Short mmCIF file of C-alpha atoms in Angstrom, two decimals:
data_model
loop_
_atom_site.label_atom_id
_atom_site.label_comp_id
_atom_site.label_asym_id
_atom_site.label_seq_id
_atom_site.Cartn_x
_atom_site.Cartn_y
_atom_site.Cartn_z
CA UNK X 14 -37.00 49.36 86.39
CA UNK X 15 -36.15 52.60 88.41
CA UNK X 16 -35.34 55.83 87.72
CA UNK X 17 -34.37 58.64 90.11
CA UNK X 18 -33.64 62.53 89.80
CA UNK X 19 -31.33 63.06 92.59
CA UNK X 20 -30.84 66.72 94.12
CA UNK X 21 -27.80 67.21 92.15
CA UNK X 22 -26.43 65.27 88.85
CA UNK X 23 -23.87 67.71 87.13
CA UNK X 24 -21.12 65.72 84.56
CA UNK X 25 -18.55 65.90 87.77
CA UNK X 26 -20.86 63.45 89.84
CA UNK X 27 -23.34 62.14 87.02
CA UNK X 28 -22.07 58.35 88.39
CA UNK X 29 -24.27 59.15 91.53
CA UNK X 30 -27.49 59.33 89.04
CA UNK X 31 -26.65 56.58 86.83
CA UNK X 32 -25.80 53.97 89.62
CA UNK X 33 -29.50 54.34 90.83
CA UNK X 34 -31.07 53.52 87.78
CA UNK X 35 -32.10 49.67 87.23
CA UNK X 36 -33.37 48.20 84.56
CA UNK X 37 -34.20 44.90 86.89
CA UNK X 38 -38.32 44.27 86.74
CA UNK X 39 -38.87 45.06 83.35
CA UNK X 40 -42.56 45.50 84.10
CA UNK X 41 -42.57 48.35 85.91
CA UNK X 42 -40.76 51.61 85.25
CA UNK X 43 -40.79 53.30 89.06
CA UNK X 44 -39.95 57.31 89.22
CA UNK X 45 -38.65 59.44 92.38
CA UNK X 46 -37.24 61.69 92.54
CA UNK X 47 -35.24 64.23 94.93
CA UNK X 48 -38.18 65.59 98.05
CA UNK X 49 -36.75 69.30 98.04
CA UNK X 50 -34.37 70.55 94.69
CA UNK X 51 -33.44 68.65 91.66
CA UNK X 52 -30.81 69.83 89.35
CA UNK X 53 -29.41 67.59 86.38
CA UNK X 54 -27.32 67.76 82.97
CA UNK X 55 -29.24 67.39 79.97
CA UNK X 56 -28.10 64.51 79.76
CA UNK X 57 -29.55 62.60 82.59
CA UNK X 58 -33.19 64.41 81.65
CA UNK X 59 -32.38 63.28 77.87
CA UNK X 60 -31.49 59.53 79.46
CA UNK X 61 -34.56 59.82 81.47
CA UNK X 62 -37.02 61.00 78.56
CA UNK X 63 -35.49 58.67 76.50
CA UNK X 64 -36.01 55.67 79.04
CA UNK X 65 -39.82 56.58 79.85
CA UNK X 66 -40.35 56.77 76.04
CA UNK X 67 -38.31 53.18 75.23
CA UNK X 68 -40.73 52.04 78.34
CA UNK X 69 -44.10 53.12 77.14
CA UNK X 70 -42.97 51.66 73.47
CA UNK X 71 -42.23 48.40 75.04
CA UNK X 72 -45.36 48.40 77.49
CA UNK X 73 -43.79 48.62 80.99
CA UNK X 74 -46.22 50.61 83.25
CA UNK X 75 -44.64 53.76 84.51
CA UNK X 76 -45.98 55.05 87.75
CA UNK X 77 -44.16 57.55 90.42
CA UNK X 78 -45.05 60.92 92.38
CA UNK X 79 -43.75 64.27 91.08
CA UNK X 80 -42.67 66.09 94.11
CA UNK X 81 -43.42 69.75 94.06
CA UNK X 82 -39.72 70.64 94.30
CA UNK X 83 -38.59 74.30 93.77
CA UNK X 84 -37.32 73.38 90.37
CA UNK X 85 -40.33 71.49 89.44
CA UNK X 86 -41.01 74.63 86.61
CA UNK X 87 -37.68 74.33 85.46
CA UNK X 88 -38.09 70.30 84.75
CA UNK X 89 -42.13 70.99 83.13
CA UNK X 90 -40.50 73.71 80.72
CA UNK X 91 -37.64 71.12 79.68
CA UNK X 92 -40.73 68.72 78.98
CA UNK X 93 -39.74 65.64 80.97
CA UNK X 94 -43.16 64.50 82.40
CA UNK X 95 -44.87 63.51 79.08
CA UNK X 96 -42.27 61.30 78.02
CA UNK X 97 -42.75 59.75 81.55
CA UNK X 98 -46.51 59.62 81.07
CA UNK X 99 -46.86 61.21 84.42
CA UNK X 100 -48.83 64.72 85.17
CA UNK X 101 -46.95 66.98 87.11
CA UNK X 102 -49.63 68.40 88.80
CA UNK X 103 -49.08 72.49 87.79
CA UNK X 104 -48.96 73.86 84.71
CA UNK X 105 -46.28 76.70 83.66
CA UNK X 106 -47.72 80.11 82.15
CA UNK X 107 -44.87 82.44 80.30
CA UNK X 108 -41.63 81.93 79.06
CA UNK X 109 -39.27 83.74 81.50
CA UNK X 110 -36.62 80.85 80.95
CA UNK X 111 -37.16 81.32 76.77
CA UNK X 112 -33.37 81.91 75.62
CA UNK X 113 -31.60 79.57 78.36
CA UNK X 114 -32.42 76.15 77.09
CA UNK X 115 -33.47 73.50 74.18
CA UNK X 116 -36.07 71.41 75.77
CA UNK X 117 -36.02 67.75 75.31
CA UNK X 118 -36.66 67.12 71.81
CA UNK X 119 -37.53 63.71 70.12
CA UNK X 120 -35.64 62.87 67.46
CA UNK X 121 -35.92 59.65 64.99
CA UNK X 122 -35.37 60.79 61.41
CA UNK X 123 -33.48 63.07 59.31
CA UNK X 124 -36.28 65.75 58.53
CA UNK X 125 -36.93 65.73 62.71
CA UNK X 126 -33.13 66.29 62.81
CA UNK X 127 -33.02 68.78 60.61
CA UNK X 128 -36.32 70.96 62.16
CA UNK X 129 -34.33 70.72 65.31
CA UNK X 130 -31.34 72.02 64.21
CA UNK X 131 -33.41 74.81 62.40
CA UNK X 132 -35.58 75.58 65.67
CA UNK X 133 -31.87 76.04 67.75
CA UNK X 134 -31.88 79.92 67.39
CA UNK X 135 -35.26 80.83 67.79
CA UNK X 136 -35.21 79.09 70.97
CA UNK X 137 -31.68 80.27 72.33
CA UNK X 138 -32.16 83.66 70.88
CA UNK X 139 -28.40 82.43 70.35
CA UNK X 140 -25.46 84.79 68.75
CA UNK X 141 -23.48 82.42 66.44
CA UNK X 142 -20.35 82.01 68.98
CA UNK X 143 -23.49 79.88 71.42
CA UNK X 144 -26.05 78.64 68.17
CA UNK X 145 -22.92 76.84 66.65
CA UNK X 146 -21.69 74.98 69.04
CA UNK X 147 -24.85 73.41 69.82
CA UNK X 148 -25.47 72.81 65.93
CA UNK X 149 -22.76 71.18 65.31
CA UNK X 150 -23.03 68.73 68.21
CA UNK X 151 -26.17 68.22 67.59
CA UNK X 152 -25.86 67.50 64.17
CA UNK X 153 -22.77 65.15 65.07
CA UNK X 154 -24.40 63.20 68.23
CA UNK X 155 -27.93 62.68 67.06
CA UNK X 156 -26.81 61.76 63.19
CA UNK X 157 -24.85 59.09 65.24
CA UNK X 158 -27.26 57.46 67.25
CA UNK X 159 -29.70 57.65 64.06
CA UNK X 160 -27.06 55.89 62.03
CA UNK X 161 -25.23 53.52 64.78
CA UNK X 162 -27.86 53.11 67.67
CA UNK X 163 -31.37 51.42 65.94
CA UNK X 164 -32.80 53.22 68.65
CA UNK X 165 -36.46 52.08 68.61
CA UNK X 166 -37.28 55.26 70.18
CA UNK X 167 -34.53 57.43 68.07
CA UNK X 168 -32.69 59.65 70.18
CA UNK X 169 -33.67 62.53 72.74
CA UNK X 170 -31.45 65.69 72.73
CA UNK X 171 -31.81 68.54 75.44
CA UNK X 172 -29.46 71.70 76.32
CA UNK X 173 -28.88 74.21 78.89
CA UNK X 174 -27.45 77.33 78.73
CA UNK X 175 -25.63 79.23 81.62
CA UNK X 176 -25.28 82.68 81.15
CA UNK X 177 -23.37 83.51 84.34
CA UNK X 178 -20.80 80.75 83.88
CA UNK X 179 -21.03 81.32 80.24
CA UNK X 180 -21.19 77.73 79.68
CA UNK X 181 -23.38 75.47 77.36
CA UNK X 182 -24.02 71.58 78.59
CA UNK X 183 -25.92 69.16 76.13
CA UNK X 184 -27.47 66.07 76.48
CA UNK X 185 -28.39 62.70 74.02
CA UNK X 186 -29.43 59.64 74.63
CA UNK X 187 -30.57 56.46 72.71
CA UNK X 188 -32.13 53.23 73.69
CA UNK X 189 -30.69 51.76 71.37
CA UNK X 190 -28.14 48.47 70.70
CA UNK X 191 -25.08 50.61 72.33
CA UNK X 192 -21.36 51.25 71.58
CA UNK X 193 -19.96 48.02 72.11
CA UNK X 194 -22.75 46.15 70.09
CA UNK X 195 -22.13 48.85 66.82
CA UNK X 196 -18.53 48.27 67.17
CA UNK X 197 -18.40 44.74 67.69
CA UNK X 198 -19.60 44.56 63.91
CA UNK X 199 -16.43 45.05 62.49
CA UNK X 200 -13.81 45.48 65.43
CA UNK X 201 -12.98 42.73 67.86
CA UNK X 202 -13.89 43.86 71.25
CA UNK X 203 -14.75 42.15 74.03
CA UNK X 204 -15.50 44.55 76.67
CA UNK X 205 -18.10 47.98 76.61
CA UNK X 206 -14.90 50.06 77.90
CA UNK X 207 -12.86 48.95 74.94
CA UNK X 208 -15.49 49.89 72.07
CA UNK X 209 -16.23 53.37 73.87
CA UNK X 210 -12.21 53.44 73.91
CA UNK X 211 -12.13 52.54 69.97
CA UNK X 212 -15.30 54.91 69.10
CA UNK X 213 -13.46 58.17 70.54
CA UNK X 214 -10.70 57.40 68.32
CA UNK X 215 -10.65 59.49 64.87
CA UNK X 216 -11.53 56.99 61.74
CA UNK X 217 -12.58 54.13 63.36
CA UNK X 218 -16.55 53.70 62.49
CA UNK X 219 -18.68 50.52 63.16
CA UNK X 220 -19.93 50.44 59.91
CA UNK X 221 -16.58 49.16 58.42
CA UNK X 222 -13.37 48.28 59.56
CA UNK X 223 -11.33 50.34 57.42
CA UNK X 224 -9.35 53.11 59.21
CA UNK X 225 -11.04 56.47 57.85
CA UNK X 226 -14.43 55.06 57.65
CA UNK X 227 -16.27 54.42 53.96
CA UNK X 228 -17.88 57.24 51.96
CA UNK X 229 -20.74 57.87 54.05
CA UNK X 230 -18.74 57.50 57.69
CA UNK X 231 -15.92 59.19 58.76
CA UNK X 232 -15.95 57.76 62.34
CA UNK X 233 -15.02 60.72 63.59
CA UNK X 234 -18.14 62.44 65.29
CA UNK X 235 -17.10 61.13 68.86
CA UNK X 236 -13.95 62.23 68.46
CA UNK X 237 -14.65 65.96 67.88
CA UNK X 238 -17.37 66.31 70.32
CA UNK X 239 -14.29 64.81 72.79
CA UNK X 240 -12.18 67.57 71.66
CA UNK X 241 -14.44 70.49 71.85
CA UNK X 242 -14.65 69.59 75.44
CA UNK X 243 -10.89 68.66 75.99
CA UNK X 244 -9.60 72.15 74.04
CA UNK X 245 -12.57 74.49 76.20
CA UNK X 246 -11.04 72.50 79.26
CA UNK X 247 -15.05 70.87 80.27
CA UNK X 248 -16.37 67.68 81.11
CA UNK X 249 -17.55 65.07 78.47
CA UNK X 250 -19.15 61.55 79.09
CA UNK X 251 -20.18 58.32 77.20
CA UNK X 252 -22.30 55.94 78.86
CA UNK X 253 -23.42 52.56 77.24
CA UNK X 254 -23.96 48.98 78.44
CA UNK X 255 -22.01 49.01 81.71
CA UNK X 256 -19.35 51.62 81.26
CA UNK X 257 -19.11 55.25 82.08
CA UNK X 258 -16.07 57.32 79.97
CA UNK X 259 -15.63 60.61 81.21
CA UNK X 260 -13.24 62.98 80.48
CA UNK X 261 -12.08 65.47 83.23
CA UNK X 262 -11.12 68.89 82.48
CA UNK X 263 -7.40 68.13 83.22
CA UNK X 264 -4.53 70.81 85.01
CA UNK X 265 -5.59 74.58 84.93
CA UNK X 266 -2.41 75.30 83.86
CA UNK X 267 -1.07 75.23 80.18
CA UNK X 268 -2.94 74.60 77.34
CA UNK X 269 -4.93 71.87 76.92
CA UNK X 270 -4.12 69.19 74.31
CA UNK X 271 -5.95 66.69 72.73
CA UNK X 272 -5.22 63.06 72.13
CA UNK X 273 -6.15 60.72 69.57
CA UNK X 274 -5.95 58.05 72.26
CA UNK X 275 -8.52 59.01 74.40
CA UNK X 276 -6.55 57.26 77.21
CA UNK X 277 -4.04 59.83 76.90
CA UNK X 278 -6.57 62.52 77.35
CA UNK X 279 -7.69 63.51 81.46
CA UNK X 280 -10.07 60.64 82.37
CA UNK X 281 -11.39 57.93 83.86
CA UNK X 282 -13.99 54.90 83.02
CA UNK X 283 -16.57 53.11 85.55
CA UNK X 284 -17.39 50.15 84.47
CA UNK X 285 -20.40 47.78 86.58
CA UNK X 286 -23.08 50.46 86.31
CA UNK X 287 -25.81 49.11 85.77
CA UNK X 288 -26.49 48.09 82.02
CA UNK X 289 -27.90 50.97 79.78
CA UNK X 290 -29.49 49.63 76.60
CA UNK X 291 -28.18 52.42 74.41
CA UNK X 292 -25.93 55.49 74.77
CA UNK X 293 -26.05 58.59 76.45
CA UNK X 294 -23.84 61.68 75.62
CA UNK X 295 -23.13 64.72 78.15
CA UNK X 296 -20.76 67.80 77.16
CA UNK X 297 -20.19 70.92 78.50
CA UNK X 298 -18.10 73.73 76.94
CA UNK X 299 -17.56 77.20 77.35
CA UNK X 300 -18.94 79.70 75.19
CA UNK X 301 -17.57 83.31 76.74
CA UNK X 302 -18.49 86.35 74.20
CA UNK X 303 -15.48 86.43 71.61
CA UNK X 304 -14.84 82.53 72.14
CA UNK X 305 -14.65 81.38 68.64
CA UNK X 306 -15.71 78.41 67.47
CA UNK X 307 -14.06 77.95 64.46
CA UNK X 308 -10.44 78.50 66.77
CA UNK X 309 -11.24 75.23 68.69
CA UNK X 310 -12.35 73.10 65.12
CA UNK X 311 -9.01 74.31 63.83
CA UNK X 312 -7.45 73.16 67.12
CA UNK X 313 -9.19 69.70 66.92
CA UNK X 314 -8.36 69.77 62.60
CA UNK X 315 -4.75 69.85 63.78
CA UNK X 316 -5.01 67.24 66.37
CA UNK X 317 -6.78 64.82 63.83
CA UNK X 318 -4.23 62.06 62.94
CA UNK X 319 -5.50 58.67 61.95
CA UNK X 320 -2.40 56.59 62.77
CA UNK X 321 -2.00 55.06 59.64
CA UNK X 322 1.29 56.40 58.91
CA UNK X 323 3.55 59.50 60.22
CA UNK X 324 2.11 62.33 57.70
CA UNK X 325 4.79 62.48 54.97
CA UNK X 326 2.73 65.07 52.48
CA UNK X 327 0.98 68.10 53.60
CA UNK X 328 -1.59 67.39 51.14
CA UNK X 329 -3.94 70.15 52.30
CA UNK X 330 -1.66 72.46 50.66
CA UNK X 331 -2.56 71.46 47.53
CA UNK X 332 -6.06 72.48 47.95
CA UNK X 333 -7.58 75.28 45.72
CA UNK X 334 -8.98 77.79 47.84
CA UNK X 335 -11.13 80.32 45.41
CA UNK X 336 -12.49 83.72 46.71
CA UNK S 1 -19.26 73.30 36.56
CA UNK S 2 -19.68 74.88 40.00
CA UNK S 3 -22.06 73.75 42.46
CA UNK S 4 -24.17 75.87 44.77
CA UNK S 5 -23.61 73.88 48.35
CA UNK S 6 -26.14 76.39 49.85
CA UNK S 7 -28.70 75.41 47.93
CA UNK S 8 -28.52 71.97 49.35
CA UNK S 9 -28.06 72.64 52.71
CA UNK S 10 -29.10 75.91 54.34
CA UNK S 11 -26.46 77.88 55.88
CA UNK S 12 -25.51 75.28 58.23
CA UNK S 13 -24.35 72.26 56.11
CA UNK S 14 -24.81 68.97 57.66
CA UNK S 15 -27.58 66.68 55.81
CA UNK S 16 -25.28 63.68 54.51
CA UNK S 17 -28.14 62.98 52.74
CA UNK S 18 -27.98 66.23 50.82
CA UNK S 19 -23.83 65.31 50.61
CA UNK S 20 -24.19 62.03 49.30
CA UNK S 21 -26.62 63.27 46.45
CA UNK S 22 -23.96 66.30 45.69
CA UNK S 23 -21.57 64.08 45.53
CA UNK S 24 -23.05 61.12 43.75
CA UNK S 25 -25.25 63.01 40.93
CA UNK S 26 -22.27 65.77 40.56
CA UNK S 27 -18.80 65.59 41.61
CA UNK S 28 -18.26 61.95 41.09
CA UNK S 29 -19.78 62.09 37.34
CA UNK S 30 -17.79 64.99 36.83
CA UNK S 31 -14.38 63.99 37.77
CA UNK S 32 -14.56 61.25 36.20
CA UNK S 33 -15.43 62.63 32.59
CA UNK S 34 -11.92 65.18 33.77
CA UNK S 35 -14.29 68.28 34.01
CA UNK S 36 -13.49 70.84 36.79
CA UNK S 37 -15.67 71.09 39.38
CA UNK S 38 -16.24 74.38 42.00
CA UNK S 39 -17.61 73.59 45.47
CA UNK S 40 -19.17 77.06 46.12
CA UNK S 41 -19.83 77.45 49.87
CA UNK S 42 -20.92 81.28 49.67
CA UNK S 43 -23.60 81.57 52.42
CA UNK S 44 -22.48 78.66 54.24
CA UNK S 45 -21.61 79.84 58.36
CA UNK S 46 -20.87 76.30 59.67
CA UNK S 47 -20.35 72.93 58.23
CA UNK S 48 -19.84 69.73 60.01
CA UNK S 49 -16.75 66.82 59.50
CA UNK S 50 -19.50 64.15 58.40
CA UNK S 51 -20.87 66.62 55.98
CA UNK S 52 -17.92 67.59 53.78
CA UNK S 53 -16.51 63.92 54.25
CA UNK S 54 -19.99 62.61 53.14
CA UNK S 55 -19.49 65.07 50.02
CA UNK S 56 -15.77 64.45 48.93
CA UNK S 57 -13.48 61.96 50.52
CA UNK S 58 -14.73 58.89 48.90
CA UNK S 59 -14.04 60.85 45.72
CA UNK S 60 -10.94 61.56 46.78
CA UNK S 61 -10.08 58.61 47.55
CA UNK S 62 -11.21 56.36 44.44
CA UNK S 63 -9.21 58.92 42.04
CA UNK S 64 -6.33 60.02 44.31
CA UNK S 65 -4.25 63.05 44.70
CA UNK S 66 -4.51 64.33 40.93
CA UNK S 67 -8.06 65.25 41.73
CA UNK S 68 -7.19 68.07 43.43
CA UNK S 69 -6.17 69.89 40.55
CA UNK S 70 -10.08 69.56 39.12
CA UNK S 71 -11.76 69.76 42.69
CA UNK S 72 -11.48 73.28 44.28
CA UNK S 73 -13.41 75.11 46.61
CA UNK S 74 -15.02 78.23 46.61
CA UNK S 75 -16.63 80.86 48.95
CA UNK S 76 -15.32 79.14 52.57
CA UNK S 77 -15.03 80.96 55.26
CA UNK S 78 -12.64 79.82 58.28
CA UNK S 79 -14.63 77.01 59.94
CA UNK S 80 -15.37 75.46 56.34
CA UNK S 81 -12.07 75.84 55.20
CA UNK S 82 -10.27 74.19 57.98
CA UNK S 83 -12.98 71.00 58.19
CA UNK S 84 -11.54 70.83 54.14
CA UNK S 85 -8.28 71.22 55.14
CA UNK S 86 -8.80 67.66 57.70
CA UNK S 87 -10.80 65.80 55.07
CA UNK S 88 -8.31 66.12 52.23
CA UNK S 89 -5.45 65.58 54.32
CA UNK S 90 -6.48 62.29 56.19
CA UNK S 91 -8.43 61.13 53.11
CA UNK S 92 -5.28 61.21 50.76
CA UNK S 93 -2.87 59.82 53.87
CA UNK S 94 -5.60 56.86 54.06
CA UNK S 95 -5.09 56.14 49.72
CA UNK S 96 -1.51 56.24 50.36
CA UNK S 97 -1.54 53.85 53.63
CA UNK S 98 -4.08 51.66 51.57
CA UNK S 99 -1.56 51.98 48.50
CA UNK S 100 1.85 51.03 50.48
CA UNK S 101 3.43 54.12 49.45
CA UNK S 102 5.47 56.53 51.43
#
């Protein structure tokens, strides 16, 4: 297998990162990475935590040289190199980076899941407008792979905060049995693209095949983390098995509007990269001071339409609201 | 009876876990005898869609639209509130596909 951290993997050219990975020679697990600057999503460092971790599990020898690349402190204070059982060769004193990012974090059971979400605003010294976003899709994504994946390895979760672009990018990954395999249990599919396309629609779940999910799934986690990217106009991606789903950030003009089908939505799908045994998330969003969070669930609440019927009853008026 | 969500779930509610034992060992026991029941959210800042589905569309859903005049909700701010709004609505438009009606 090989792994490499090119100089630059951001969700616009993430492609580049995962068509060097191979999982041929399933031995070995080589790293390189870039000789002078590496700088990648969350998601590719969650992918490659996760992957070193899956390896060691499995017994696949890792080996590989940590360059001493300019943002070799940045990758050591995101904790990559254990999970890749390799030493980085420095160690990092202080925390001037505390309050920027979530470094990758292991996660394979509820109570993990819920110290993570906990440890979120110590570590972000986050106002609630930043801390909430990154709850919530935290909450959503990893709760997900826990539930879907049977990740032997449960899932890895990283995130990155940019205060200058005032933007927020997140990463998960799995090794588990991927999209395609969960959704094969109860929809017929026959290709990765077409359960990625089925999982980012709202109330379809592989755990049943009833539209609108049974009482513990509403199979619609995928489809709000796609809309909190689509309605703050960012990039989202889905990779599993072969298949790369990524949604652009569409025309600057107008507002942006989200579909149920997410081949209505800004976006495109790769499909031949090589075969990823699992799933790995990437999302960006915006998260300027006074962007509210609760504005952009309300804006996904009113794109939510399950496409069993054309809504005849506003039923959610008949809801008792008490102060 | 009213039930104290908080108390289950911090201030950010998202354990289905914790959902699935509200619901299960209170609201479902509870509608079903016809007692009212108060989903009090005071102190809750965020919840997610697979919590407060987790808690009460399967309810709604096995007794249908009339349980909306026993189930109400209490203390939600705007984010809760509007994740309420979606559950009800889609879980009562999935009863009525299911039931042929419209």
């Amino acid at each position: 297998m090989k792994l490499y951290l090119p100089n630059s993997a951001n969700l616009q050219n993430i492609e580049g990162f995962f068509k060097r990975y191979s999982p041929k020679g399933p031995k070995t697990l080589q790293f390189k990475m870039h000789d002078r600057y590496v700088h990648v999503h969350p998601a590719a460092l969650a992918m490659a935590a996760c992957l070193g971790e899956a390896a060691h599990l499995a017994g696949v020898t890792l080996r590989g040289r940590v360059r001493r690349v300019r943002s070799l402190p940045y990758l050591i204070r995101m904790g990559l190199f254990p999970f890749l059982r390799l030493d980085p060769g420095q160690e990092i004193a202080g925390h001037e980076e505390a309050g920027r990012f979530i470094p990758l974090t292991q996660i394979r059971n509820n109570e993990e899941l819920k110290a993570a979400i906990v440890n979120v605003i110590p570590l972000l010294h986050a106002e609630s407008e930043i801390a909430n976003p990154i709850r919530y899709l935290f909450s959503e994504l990893v709760r997900n792979a826990l539930e879907h994946a049977r990740s032997p390895v449960g899932a890895f979760v990283c995130a990155q905060y940019y205060r200058n672009s005032e933007r927020l990018s997140i990463g998960v990954a799995d090794a588990g049995r991927g999209i395609r395999a969960s959704i094969t249990e109860h929809h017929p599919v026959t290709s990765a693209m077409e359960a990625i396309a089925l999982a980012l629609q709202p109330g379809v779940t592989g755990v049943t095949r009833r539209i609108g999910g049974n009482e513990s799934n509403a199979g619609a986690g995928l489809f709000f983390t796609k809309g909190i990217a689509r309605l703050s106009r960012n990039y989202f991606i889905i990779y599993s098995d072969d298949c790369l789903f990524k949604l652009l950030r569409g025309p600057e003009s107008g507002d942006p509007v989200l579909y149920t089908d997410p081949a209505d939505d800004p976006h495109f799908f790769t499909i031949g990269l090589p075969e990823w045994r699992g799933t790995v998330v990437g999302i960006d969003i915006s998260v300027a001071p006074g962007s509210s969070f609760s504005e952009l669930l309300s804006a996904i609440d009113k794109a939510y339409d399950l496409d069993v019927k054309k809504r005849k009853k506003a039923y959610y008026k008949m809801i008792q609201f008490l102060k | 009876m009213t039930i104290l969500v908080m108390e289950f779930t911090a201030d950010f509610a998202e354990d289905k876990d914790a959902a699935a034992k509200i619901r299960d060992q209170k609201i479902r026991p509870a509608i079903r005898d016809g007692k009212e029941v108060i989903l009090d959210f005071t102190g809750v800042t965020l919840a997610t869609q697979s919590f407060i589905h987790a808690l009460v569309s399967d309810v709604i859903r096995t007794t249908g639209e009339s349980v909306l005049t026993l189930l109400k909700f209490k203390g939600c701010n705007k984010e809760v509130k509007g994740i309420v709004r979606t559950v009800v609505q889609y879980s009562l438009e999935i009863l009525e596909d299911e039931n042929g009606e419209g």
